[in-house]
Amino acid sequence: MFGYLKRSLAVAMATLTLAACQVIPGGGTVDRAPPVENPNAGLPDAESLPTDEARHRVALLVPLSGTNGEVGQSIANATTMALLDTGADSLRITTYDTAGGAESAARRALADGNKLILGPLLRDNVGAVLAQARPAQVPLITFSNDISVARSDVFVMGHAPEQSVARTANFAIDQGARNFAALVPSGEYGDRVLAALRLSLETRNARLVTFERFDRGNRSIISAAGRLRERGGYDTVLIGDGARLAIMAAAELKDAGAALPSLIGTELWAGDISLTQNAQMRGAWFAAVPDERYRQFAQSYESRFGAQPYRISTLGYDAVLLSLRIARDWRPGTRFPTERLTDDGGFIGLDGAFRFLGTGVGERAMEVRQVGNGTFSVADPAPTRF
């Protein structure tokens, strides 16, 4: 099942850090990186596509300019790396800039004969791309982390916060947690996190005692955490936001060195070393995809492009590995075999094991990490296969 991708990764790793995180709306968690010089280096030119029929034509739809241009370029660079690292000559990946309009980018990609679309990056662009792709029977593998856009022909590859919350909550329950509280931001992300926590607790006969919402970008999380502490009655608190706000909340929720309440977080905590420098955060848990292969990937990326990649760029790399795996039984010029994406055994990539359900939702094998004094440790390793 995993043999081909494992061999591909072995080649990649032979040639192949983490920074503060931000959230791209609908696009998942990414790391800050400086702009890449000569951003179009190594990218195919959509205006001068060759006419060969021996390769599978795959379109990459990402923004190459505007607010998320650096993120899109990082993903594009990662797809180029995957082709180089594997020595693959069966795919021709052409990049189309969605910054000028996702619908027009999709229209150009289909006119050029592409049979699979990798992207778009943003959830809000999925509908426009799908409107063009569905009549042509061309599936999408989107880099968004919003599972609400998943369909039988839209496969969500991003790291969904719902899965991170479920993994961590279940681990906490295994350690004895029974009564939970939550601090979640106002808005869609907070709604998703809270709903995932509720569902996880219901399936394990644990309970959500209370929760508080707060406004991002100000100190309202401190007030919300104070109200939560006064109320009491819980042994574990989910803080559904990034490291900076989590640290502010932790100072209100518990005393340094206190065992309870236990603190748990989401995938937004991944890679932020500031968590390990705060006494109240010691012992906190969160779930994220494994990082071992990412570190090697980041070193290789920097040597090639002179900058650190955005964390989300591994999705581009893994999407190529996935396409190569399926391309073994895919005749060029024919419809992409969408049914192969829902192989029960899943696939292996830089971010570990993953698989797509029939609904289009991408399921990730995540590890649980514990915040220590100056470092993170793995409290529960990610499964290596499904």
XYZ file of N, CA, C and O in Angstrom, residues 18 29 157-160 163-164 167 266-268 270-271 286-295 311-312 314-315 318 349-354 362-369 378 380-383:
192
model
N 10.945 25.376 12.550
C 9.666 25.821 13.023
C 9.712 27.297 13.380
O 10.681 27.797 13.890
N -2.918 26.205 8.934
C -1.873 26.862 9.709
C -0.586 26.910 8.911
O -0.190 25.923 8.319
N -7.296 18.396 2.000
C -6.000 17.897 2.422
C -5.429 18.631 3.625
O -4.482 18.178 4.254
N -5.988 19.780 3.977
C -5.455 20.570 5.078
C -5.607 19.887 6.423
O -6.381 18.932 6.580
N -4.868 20.385 7.415
C -4.901 19.828 8.764
C -6.090 20.428 9.513
O -6.033 21.561 9.974
N -7.162 19.672 9.651
C -8.406 20.186 10.218
C -8.307 20.333 11.730
O -7.894 19.398 12.423
N -9.939 17.567 13.947
C -9.215 16.327 14.208
C -8.176 16.509 15.304
O -7.943 15.608 16.112
N -7.560 17.662 15.355
C -6.607 17.957 16.419
C -7.298 17.972 17.776
O -6.807 17.387 18.754
N -8.353 14.378 18.810
C -7.190 13.564 19.216
C -6.734 13.948 20.622
O -6.468 13.077 21.462
N -4.903 23.284 20.366
C -5.188 22.820 19.007
C -3.904 22.828 18.184
O -2.820 23.138 18.678
N -4.063 22.513 16.904
C -2.918 22.484 15.997
C -2.248 23.840 15.859
O -1.110 23.928 15.381
N -2.910 24.913 16.287
C -2.312 26.254 16.222
C -1.101 26.387 17.132
O -0.302 27.294 16.971
N 1.299 24.200 17.293
C 2.439 23.476 16.713
C 3.535 24.450 16.298
O 3.292 25.424 15.586
N 4.751 24.177 16.765
C 5.906 24.930 16.314
C 6.194 26.212 17.049
O 7.169 26.890 16.727
N -1.323 19.057 23.086
C -2.001 19.404 21.836
C -1.620 18.364 20.792
O -0.627 17.646 20.945
N -2.404 18.269 19.740
C -2.156 17.280 18.692
C -1.863 17.968 17.366
O -2.470 18.983 17.029
N -0.923 17.409 16.635
C -0.547 17.926 15.321
C 0.074 16.792 14.521
O 0.361 15.712 15.062
N 0.274 17.024 13.237
C 0.925 16.007 12.420
C 2.395 15.922 12.826
O 2.975 16.897 13.321
N 3.028 14.769 12.639
C 4.438 14.620 13.026
C 5.341 15.600 12.288
O 5.069 15.975 11.143
N 6.431 15.986 12.939
C 7.326 17.008 12.388
C 8.661 16.471 11.882
O 9.443 17.230 11.308
N 8.953 15.195 12.115
C 10.294 14.698 11.810
C 10.673 14.920 10.350
O 11.752 15.440 10.042
N 9.808 14.520 9.442
C 10.132 14.675 8.022
C 10.105 16.138 7.593
O 10.824 16.539 6.678
N 9.271 16.946 8.263
C 9.207 18.359 7.901
C 10.547 19.049 8.122
O 10.956 19.891 7.319
N 11.232 18.720 9.203
C 12.503 19.374 9.485
C 13.498 19.131 8.359
O 14.225 20.039 7.939
N 4.776 26.341 6.639
C 4.503 24.981 7.108
C 3.496 24.260 6.219
O 3.580 23.046 6.004
N 2.559 24.974 5.662
C 1.519 24.379 4.844
C 2.051 23.853 3.511
O 1.382 23.084 2.819
N 4.066 21.612 2.826
C 4.179 20.154 2.746
C 2.962 19.539 2.069
O 3.051 18.453 1.501
N 1.840 20.234 2.114
C 0.647 19.717 1.437
C 0.869 19.634 -0.068
O 0.401 18.711 -0.722
N 3.180 16.585 -0.627
C 2.465 15.325 -0.462
C 1.423 15.099 -1.552
O 1.140 13.959 -1.923
N 3.048 10.499 3.672
C 3.661 11.706 3.130
C 4.580 12.343 4.144
O 4.884 11.760 5.184
N 5.028 13.543 3.863
C 5.883 14.267 4.800
C 5.197 14.474 6.138
O 5.837 14.487 7.187
N 3.884 14.642 6.112
C 3.118 14.877 7.333
C 2.562 13.591 7.936
O 1.629 13.635 8.741
N 3.116 12.454 7.542
C 2.686 11.192 8.111
C 1.575 10.534 7.323
O 1.328 10.850 6.154
N 0.887 9.616 7.974
C -0.177 8.848 7.314
C -1.437 9.702 7.171
O -1.797 10.464 8.065
N -2.104 9.550 6.024
C -3.379 10.228 5.807
C -4.203 9.418 4.825
O -3.682 8.590 4.070
N -10.229 14.609 4.509
C -8.926 13.994 4.707
C -8.699 13.692 6.176
O -8.805 14.583 7.018
N -8.403 12.457 6.483
C -8.166 12.038 7.864
C -6.668 11.934 8.096
O -5.949 11.291 7.333
N -6.203 12.559 9.174
C -4.772 12.630 9.478
C -4.412 11.807 10.713
O -5.170 11.763 11.688
N -3.265 11.158 10.660
C -2.715 10.487 11.838
C -1.886 11.519 12.588
O -0.820 11.929 12.122
N -2.369 11.950 13.753
C -1.702 13.006 14.516
C -1.051 12.448 15.766
O -1.504 11.457 16.336
N 0.004 13.113 16.202
C 0.645 12.770 17.464
C 0.223 13.774 18.528
O -0.147 14.915 18.210
N 0.262 13.356 19.772
C -0.006 14.272 20.880
C 1.323 14.714 21.452
O 2.185 13.884 21.784
N 1.523 16.035 21.553
C 2.751 16.585 22.115
C 2.473 17.210 23.476
O 1.377 17.719 23.719
N 6.922 14.094 22.654
C 5.792 13.352 22.088
C 5.182 12.501 23.204
O 5.810 11.555 23.695
N 2.195 10.879 22.866
C 1.551 9.722 22.235
C 1.830 9.793 20.735
O 1.333 10.692 20.065
N 2.641 8.885 20.198
C 3.033 8.957 18.792
C 1.839 8.802 17.841
O 0.821 8.186 18.193
N 1.986 9.340 16.661
C 0.965 9.176 15.625
C 1.001 7.746 15.088
O 2.070 7.159 14.953
N -0.151 7.175 14.786
C -0.175 5.866 14.143
C 0.584 5.937 12.814
O 0.568 6.978 12.129
